[in-house]
Short mmCIF file of N, CA and C in Angstrom, two decimals:
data_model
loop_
_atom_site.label_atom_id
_atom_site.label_comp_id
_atom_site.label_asym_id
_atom_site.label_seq_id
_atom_site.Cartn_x
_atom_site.Cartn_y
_atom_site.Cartn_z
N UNK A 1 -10.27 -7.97 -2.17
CA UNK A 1 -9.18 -7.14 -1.70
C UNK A 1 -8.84 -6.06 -2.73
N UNK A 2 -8.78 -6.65 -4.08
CA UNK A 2 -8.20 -5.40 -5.31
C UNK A 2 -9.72 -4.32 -5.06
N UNK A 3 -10.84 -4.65 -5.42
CA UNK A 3 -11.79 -4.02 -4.68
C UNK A 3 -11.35 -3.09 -3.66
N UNK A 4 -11.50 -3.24 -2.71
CA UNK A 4 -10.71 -2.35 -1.02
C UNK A 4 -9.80 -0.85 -1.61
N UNK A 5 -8.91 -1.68 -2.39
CA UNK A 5 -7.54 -1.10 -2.47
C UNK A 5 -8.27 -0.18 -3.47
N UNK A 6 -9.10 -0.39 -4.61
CA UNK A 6 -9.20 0.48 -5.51
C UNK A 6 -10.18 1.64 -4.62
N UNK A 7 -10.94 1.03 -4.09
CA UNK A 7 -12.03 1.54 -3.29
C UNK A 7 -10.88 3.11 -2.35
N UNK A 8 -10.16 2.53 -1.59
CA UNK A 8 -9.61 3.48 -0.93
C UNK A 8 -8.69 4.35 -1.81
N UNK A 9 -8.02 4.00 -2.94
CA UNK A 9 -7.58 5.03 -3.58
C UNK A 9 -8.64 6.26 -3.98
N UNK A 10 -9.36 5.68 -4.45
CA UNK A 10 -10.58 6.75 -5.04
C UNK A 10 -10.75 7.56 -3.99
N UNK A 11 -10.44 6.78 -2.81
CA UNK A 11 -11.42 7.90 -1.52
C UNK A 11 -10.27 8.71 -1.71
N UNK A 12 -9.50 8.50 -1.80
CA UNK A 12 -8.37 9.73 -0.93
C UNK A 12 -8.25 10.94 -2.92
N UNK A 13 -8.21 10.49 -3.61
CA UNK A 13 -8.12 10.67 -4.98
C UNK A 13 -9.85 12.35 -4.53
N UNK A 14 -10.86 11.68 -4.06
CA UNK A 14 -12.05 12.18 -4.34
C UNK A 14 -11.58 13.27 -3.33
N UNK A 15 -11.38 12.81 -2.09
CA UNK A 15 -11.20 13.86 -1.08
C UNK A 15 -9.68 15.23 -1.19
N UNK A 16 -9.07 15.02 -2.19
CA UNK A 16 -8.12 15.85 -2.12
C UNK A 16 -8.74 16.51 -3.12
N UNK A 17 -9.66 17.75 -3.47
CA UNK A 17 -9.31 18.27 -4.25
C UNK A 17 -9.23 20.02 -3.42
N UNK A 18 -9.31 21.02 -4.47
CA UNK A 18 -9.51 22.14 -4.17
C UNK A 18 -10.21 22.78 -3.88
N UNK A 19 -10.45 24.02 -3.42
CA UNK A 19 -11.96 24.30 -2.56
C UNK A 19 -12.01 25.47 -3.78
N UNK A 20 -11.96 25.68 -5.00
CA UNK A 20 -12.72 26.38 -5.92
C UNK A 20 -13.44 25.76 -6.29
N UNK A 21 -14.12 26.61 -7.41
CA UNK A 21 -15.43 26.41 -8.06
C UNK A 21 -15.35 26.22 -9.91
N UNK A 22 -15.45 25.40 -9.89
CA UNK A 22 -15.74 23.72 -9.76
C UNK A 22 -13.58 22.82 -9.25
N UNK A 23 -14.00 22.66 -8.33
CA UNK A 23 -12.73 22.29 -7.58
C UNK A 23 -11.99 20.90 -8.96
N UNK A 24 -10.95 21.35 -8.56
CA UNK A 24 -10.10 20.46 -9.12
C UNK A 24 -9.17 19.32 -8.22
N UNK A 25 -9.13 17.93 -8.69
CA UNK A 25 -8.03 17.34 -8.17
C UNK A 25 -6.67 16.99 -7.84
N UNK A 26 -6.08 16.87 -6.80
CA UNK A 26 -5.07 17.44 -6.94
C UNK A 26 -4.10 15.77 -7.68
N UNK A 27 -4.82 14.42 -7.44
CA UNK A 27 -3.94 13.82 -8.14
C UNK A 27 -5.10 12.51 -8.51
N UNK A 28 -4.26 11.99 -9.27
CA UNK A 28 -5.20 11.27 -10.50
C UNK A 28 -4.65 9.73 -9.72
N UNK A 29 -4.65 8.83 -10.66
CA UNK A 29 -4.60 7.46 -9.83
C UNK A 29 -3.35 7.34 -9.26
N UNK A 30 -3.33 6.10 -8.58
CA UNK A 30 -1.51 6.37 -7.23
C UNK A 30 -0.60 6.08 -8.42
N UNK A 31 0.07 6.20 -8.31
CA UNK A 31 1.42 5.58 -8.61
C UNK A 31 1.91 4.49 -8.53
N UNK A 32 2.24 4.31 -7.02
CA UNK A 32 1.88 2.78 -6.69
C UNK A 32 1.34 2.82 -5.29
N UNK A 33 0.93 1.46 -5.38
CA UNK A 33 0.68 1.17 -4.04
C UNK A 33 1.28 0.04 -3.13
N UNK A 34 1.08 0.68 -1.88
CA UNK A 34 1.70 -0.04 -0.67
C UNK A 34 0.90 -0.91 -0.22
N UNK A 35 -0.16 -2.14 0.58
CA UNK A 35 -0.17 -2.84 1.45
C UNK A 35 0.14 -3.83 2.25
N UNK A 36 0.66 -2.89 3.13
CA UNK A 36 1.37 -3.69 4.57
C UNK A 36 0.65 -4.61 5.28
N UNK A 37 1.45 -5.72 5.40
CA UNK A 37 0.58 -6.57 6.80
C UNK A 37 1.01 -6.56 7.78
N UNK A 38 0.49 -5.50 8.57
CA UNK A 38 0.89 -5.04 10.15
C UNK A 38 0.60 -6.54 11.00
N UNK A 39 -0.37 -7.60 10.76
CA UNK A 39 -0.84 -8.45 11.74
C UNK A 39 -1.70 -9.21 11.33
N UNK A 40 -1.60 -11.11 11.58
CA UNK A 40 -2.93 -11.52 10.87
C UNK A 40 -2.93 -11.85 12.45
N UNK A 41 -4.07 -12.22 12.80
CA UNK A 41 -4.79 -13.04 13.75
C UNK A 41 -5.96 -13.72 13.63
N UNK A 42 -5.50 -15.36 13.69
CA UNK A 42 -6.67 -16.19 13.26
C UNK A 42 -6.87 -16.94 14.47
N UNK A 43 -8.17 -16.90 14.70
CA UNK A 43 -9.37 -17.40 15.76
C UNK A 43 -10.16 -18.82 14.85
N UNK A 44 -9.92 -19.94 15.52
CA UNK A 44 -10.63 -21.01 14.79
C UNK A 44 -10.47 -21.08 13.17
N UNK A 45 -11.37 -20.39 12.64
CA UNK A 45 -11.55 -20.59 11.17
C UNK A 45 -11.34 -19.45 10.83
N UNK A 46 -11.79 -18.01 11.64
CA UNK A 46 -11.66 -16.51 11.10
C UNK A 46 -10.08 -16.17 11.19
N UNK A 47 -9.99 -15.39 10.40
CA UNK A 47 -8.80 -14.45 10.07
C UNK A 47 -9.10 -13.36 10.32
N UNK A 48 -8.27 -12.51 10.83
CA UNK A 48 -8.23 -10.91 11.04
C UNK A 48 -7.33 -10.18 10.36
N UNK A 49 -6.94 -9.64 9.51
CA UNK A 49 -5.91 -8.97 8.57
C UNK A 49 -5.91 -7.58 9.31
N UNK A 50 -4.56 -6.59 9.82
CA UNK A 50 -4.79 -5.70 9.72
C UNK A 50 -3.93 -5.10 8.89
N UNK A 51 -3.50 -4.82 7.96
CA UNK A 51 -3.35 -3.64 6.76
C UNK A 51 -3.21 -2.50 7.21
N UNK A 52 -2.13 -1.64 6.07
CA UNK A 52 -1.78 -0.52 6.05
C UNK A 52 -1.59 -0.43 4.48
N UNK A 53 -2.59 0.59 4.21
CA UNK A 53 -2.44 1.04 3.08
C UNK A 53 -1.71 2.30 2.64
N UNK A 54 -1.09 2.37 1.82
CA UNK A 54 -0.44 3.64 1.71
C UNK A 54 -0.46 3.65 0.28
N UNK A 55 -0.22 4.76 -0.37
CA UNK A 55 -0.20 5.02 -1.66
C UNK A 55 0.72 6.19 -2.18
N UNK A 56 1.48 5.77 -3.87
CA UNK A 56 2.01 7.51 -4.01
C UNK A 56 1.62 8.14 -5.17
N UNK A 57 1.31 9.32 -4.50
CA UNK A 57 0.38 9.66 -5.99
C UNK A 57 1.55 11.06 -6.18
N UNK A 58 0.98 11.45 -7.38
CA UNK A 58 1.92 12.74 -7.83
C UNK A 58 1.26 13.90 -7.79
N UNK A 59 1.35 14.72 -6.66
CA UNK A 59 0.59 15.80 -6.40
C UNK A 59 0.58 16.50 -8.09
N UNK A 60 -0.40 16.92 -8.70
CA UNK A 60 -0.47 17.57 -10.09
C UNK A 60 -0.39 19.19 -9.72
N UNK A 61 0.06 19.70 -8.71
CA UNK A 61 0.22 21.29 -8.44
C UNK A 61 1.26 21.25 -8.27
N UNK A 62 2.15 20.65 -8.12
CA UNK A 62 4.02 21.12 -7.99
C UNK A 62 4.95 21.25 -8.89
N UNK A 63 4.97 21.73 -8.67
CA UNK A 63 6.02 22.39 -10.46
C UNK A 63 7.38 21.77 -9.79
N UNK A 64 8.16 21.09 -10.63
CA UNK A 64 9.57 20.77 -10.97
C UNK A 64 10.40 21.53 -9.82
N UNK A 65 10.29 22.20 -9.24
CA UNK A 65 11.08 23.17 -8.15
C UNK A 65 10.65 23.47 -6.95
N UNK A 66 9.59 21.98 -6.96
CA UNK A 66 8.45 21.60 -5.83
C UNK A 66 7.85 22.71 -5.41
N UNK A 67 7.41 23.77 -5.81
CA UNK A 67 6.76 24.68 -5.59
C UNK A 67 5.23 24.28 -5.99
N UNK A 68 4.13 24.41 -4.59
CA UNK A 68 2.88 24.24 -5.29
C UNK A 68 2.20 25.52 -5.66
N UNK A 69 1.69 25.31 -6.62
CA UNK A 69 1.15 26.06 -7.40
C UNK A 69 -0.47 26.46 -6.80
N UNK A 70 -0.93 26.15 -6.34
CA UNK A 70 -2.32 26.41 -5.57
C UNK A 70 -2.25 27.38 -4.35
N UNK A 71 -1.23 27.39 -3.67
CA UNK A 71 -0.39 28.15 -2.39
C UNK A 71 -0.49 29.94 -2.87
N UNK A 72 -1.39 30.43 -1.91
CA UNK A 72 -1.64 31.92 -2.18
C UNK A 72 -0.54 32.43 -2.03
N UNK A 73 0.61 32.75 -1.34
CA UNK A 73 1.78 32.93 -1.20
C UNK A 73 2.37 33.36 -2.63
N UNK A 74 2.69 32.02 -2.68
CA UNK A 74 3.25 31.63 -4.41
C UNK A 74 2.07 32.24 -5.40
N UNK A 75 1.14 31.82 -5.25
CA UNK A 75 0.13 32.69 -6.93
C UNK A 75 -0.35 33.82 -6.49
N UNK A 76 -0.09 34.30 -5.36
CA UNK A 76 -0.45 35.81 -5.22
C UNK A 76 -2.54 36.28 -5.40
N UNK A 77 -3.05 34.70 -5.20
CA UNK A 77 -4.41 34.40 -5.82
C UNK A 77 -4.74 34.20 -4.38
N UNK A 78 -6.45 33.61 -4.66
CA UNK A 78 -7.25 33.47 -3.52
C UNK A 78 -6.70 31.73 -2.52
N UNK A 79 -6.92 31.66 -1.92
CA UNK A 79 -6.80 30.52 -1.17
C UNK A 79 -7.45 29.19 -1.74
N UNK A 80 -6.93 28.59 -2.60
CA UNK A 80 -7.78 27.36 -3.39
C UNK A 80 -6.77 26.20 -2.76
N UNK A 81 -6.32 26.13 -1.86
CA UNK A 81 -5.90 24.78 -1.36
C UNK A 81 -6.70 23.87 -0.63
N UNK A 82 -6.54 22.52 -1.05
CA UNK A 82 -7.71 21.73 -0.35
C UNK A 82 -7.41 21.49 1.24
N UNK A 83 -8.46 21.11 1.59
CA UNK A 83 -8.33 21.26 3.65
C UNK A 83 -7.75 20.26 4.17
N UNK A 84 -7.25 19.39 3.33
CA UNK A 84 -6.26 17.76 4.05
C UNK A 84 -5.06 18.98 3.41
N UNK A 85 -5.01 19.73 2.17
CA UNK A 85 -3.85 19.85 2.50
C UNK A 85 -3.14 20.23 3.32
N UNK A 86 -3.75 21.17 4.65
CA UNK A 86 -3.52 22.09 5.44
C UNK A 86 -2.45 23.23 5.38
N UNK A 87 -1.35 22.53 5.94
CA UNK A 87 -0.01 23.46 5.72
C UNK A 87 0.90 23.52 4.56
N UNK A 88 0.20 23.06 3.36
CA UNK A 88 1.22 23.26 2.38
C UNK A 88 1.62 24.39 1.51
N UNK A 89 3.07 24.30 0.84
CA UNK A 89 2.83 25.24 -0.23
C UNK A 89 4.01 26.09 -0.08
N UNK A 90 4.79 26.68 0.69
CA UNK A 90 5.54 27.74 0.63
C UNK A 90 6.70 27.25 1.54
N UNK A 91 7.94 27.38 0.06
CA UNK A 91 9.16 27.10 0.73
C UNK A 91 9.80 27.46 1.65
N UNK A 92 9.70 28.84 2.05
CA UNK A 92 10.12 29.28 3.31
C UNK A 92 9.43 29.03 4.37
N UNK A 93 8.49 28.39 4.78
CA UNK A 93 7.96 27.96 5.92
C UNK A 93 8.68 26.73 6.98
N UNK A 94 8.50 27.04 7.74
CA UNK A 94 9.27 26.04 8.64
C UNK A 94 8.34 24.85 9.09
N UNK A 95 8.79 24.05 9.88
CA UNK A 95 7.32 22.94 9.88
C UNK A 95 6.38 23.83 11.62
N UNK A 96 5.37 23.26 11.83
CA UNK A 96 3.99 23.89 12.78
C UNK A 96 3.36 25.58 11.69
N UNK A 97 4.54 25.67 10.85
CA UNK A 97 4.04 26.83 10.25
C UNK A 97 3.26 27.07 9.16
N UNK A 98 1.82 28.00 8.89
CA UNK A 98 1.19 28.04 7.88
C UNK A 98 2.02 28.27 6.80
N UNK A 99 1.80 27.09 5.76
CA UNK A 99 2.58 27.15 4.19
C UNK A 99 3.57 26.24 4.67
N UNK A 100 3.86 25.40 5.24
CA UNK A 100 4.85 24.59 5.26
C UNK A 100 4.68 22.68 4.97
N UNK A 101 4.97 22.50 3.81
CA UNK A 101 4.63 21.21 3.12
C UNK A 101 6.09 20.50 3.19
N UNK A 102 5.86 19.16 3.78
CA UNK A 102 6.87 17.96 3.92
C UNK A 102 7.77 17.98 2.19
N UNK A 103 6.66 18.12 1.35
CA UNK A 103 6.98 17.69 0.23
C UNK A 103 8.69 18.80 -0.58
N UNK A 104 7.73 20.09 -0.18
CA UNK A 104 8.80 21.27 -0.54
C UNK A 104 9.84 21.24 0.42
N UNK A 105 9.51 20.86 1.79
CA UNK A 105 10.86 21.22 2.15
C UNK A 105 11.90 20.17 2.19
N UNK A 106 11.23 18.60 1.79
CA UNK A 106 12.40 18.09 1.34
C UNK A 106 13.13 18.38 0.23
N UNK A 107 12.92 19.02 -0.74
CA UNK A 107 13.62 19.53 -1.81
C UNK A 107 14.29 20.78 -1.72
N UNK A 108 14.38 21.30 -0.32
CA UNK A 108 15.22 22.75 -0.28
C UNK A 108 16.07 22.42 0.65
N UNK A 109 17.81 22.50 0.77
CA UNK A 109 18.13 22.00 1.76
C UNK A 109 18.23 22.74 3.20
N UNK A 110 18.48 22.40 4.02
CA UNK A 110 18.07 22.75 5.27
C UNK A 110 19.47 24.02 5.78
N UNK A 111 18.66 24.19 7.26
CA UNK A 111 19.92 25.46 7.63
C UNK A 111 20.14 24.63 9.02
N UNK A 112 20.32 23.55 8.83
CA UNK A 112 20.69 23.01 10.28
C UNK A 112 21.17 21.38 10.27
N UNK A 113 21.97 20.44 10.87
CA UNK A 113 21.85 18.90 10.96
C UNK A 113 21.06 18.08 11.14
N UNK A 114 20.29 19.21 11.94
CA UNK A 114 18.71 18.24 12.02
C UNK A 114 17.61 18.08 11.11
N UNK A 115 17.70 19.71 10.72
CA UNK A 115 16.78 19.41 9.11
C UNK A 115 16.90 19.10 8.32
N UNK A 116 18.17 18.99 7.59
CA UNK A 116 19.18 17.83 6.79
C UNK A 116 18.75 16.39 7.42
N UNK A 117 19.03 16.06 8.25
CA UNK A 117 18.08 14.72 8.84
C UNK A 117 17.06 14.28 8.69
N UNK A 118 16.56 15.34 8.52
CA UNK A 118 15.13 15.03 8.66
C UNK A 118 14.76 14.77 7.62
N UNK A 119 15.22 16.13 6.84
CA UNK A 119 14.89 15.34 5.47
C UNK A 119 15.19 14.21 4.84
N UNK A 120 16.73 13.84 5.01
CA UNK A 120 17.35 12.68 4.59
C UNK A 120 16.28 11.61 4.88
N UNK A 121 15.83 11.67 5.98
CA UNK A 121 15.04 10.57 6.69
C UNK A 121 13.82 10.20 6.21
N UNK A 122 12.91 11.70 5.76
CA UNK A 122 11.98 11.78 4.45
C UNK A 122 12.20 10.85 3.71
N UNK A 123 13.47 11.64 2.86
CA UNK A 123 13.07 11.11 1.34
C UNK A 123 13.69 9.49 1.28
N UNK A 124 14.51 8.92 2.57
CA UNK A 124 14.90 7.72 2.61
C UNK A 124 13.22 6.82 2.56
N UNK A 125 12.66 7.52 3.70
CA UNK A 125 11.40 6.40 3.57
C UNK A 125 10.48 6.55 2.39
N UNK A 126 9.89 7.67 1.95
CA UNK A 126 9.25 7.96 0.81
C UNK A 126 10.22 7.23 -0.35
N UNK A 127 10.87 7.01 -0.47
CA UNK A 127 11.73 6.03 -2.21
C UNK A 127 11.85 5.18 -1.47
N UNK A 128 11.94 4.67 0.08
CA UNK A 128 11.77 2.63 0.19
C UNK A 128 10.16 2.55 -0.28
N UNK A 129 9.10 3.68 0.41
CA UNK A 129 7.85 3.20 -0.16
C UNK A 129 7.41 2.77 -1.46
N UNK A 130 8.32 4.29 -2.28
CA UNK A 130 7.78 4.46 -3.71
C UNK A 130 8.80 2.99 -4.33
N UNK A 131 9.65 2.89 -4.15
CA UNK A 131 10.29 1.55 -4.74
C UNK A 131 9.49 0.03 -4.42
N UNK A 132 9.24 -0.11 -3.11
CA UNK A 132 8.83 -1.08 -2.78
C UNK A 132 7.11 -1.19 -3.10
N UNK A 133 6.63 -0.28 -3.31
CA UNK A 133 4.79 -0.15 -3.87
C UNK A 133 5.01 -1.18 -4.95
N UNK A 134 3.38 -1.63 -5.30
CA UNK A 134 2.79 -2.43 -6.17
C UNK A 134 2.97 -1.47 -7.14
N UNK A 135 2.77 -2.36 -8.58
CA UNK A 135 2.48 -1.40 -10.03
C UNK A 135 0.94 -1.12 -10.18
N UNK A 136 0.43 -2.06 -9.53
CA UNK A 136 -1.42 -2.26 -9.64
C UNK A 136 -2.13 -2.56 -8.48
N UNK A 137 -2.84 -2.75 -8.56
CA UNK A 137 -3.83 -2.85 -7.15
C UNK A 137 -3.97 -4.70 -6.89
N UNK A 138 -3.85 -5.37 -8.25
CA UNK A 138 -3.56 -6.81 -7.93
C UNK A 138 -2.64 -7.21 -7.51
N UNK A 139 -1.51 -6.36 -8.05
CA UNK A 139 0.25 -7.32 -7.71
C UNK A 139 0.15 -6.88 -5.95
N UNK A 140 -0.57 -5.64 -5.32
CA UNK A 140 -0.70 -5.05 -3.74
C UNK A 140 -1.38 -6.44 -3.48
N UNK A 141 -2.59 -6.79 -3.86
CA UNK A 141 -3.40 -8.19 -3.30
C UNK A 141 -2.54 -8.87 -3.25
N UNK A 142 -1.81 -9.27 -4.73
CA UNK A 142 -0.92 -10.54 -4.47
C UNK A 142 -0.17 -10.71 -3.05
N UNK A 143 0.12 -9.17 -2.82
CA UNK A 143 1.61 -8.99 -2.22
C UNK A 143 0.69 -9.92 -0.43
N UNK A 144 -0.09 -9.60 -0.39
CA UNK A 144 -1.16 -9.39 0.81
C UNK A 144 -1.86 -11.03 1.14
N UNK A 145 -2.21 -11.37 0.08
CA UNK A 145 -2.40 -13.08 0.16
C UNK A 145 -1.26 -13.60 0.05
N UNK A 146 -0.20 -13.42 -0.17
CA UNK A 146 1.09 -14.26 -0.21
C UNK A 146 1.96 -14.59 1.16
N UNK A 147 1.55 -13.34 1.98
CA UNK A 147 1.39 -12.74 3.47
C UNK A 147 1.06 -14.08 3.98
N UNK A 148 -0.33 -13.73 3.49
CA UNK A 148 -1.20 -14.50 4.74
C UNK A 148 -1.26 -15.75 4.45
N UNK A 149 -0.94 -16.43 3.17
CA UNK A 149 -0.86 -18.09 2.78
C UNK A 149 0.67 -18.38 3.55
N UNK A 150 1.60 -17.82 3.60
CA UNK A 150 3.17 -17.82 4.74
C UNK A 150 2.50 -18.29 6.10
N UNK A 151 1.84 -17.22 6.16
CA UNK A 151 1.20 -17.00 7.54
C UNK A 151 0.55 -18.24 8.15
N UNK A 152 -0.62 -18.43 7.21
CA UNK A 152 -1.02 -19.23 7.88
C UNK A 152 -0.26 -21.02 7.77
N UNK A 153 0.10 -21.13 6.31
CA UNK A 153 1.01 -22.39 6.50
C UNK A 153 1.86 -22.83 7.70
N UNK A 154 2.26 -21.96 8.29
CA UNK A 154 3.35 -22.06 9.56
C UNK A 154 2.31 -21.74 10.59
N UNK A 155 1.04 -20.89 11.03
CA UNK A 155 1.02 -20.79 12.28
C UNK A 155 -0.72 -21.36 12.16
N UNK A 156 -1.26 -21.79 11.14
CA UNK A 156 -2.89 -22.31 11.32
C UNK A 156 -2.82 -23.00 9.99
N UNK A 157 -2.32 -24.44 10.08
CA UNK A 157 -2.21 -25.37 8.80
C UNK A 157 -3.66 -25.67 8.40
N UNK A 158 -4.70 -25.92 9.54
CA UNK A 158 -6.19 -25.95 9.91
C UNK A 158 -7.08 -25.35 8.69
N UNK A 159 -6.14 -24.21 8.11
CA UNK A 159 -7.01 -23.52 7.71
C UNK A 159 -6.85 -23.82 6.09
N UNK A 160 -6.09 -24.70 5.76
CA UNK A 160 -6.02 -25.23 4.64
C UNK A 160 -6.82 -26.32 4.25
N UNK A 161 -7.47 -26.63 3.10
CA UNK A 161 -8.54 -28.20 2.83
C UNK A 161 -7.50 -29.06 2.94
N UNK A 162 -7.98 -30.31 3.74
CA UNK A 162 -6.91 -31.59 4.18
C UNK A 162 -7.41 -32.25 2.21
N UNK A 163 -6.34 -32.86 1.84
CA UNK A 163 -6.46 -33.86 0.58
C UNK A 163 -6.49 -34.96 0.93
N UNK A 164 -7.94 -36.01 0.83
CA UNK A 164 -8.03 -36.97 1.23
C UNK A 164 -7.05 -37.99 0.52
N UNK A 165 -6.78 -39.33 0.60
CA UNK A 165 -5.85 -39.87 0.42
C UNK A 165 -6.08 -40.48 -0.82
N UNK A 166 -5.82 -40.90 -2.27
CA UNK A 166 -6.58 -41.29 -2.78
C UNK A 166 -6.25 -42.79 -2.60
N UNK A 167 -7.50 -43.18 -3.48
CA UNK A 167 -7.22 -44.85 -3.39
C UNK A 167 -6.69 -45.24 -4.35
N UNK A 168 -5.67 -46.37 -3.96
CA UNK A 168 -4.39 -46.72 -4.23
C UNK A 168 -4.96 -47.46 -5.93
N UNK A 169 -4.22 -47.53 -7.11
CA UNK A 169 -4.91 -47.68 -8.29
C UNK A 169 -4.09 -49.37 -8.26
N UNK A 170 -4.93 -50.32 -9.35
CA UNK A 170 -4.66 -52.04 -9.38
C UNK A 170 -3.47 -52.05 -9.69
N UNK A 171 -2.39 -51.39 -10.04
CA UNK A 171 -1.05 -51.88 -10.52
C UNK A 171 -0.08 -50.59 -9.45
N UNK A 172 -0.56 -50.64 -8.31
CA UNK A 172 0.18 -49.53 -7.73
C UNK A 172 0.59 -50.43 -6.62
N UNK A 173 1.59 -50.25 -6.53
CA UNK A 173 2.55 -50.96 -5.30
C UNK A 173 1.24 -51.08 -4.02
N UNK A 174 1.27 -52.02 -3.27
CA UNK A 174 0.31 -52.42 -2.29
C UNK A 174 1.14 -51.82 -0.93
N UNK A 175 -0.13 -50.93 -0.31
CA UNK A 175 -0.11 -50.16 1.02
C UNK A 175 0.43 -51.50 2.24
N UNK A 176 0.65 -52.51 2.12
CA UNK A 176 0.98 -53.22 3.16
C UNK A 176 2.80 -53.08 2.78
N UNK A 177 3.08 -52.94 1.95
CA UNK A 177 4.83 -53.03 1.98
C UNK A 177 5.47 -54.43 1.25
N UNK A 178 4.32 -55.21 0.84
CA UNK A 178 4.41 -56.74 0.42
C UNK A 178 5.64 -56.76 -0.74
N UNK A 179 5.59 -55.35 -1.68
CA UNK A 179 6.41 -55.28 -3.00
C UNK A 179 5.46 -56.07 -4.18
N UNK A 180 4.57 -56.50 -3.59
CA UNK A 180 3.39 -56.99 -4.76
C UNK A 180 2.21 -55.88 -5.13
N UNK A 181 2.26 -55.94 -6.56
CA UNK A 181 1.30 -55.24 -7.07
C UNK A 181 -0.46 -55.59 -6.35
N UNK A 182 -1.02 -54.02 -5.56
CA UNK A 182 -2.39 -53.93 -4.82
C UNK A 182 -3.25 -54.86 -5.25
N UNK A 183 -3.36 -55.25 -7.06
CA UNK A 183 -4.38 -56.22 -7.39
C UNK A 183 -4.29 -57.16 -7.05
N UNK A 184 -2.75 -57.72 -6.81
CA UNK A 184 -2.33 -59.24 -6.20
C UNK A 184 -2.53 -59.50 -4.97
N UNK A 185 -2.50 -58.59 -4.00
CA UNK A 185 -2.62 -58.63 -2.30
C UNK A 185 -3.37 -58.20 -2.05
N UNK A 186 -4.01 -57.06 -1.67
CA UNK A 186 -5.11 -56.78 -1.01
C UNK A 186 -6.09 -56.17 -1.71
N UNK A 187 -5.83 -56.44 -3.14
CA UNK A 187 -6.73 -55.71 -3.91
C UNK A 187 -7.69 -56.82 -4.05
#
């Protein structure tokens, strides 16, 4: 599982960078990480996990006044934003609009109740994520087998090794109830 988790950070880590030459990344390892257990479903002996991974990384182009710095707009330069980023980058943009990033416009406040909402609503879930994320990619496993050992204790006990019983030792109270020591009765 820490495997997986590291595995998919990298992907998203590899796939964000910039479309110059020699492109740069836009963020280095997460911050923390999230995995959710949306659902186990166990069939006989198999388990099905489905997971939600999420991660927060620190975009390395936003300057302190959430302005990204890669955004032709803002550097008055060629278009070096990467293609997941799509619409980011420029504070005056509204959202469906080219240059308009979740990230900046939660940090500018809004001209309406709804975009005040919206944002509120942002940055409420983004800090339950970023609070509630792992520090590492093990304490996320932990979080994820701890899940599914809940899980299955209550809904597939089956799936635990039964502990055979051991045998009862010569000075151990005797399995009939006699109150005589096993070596004396049925030992």
């Amino acid at each position: 599982m820490v495997k997986g988790i590291r595995t998919r950070g990298r992907r998203i880590v590899e796939a964000y960078v910039t479309n110059e030459t020699p492109p740069r990344p836009l963020f280095e390892s997460p911050d923390r990480y999230n995995v959710i257990v949306r659902g186990i479903d166990v069939n006989g002996s198999a388990v099905t996990l489905n997971l939600l991974a999420m991660f927060a990384f620190r975009c390395g182009f936003l300057s302190e006044g959430k302005s990204c710095s890669i955004h032709p707009s803002l550097s008055g330069g060629k278009e070096i934003r990467p293609p997941h980023c799509g619409y980011t980058g420029s504070p005056n943009a509204r959202p469906d609009e080219k240059g308009y990033c979740r990230v900046i416009h939660a940090g500018i406040p809004g001209d309406g109740p709804a975009v005040d909402n919206a944002v509120k609503a942002e940055r409420a879930a983004s800090l339950m994520h970023l609070s509630n994320g792992a520090a590492s990619p093990e304490e996320a496993a932990d979080r994820v087998i701890d899940a599914l050992r809940e899980h299955c204790s209550m809904h597939a006990p089956h799936l635990f090794p039964q502990q055979k019983p051991s045998a009862p030792g010569r000075n151990d109270p005797c399995h009939c109830g006699s109150g005589k020591k096993f070596k004396k009765c049925h030992g």
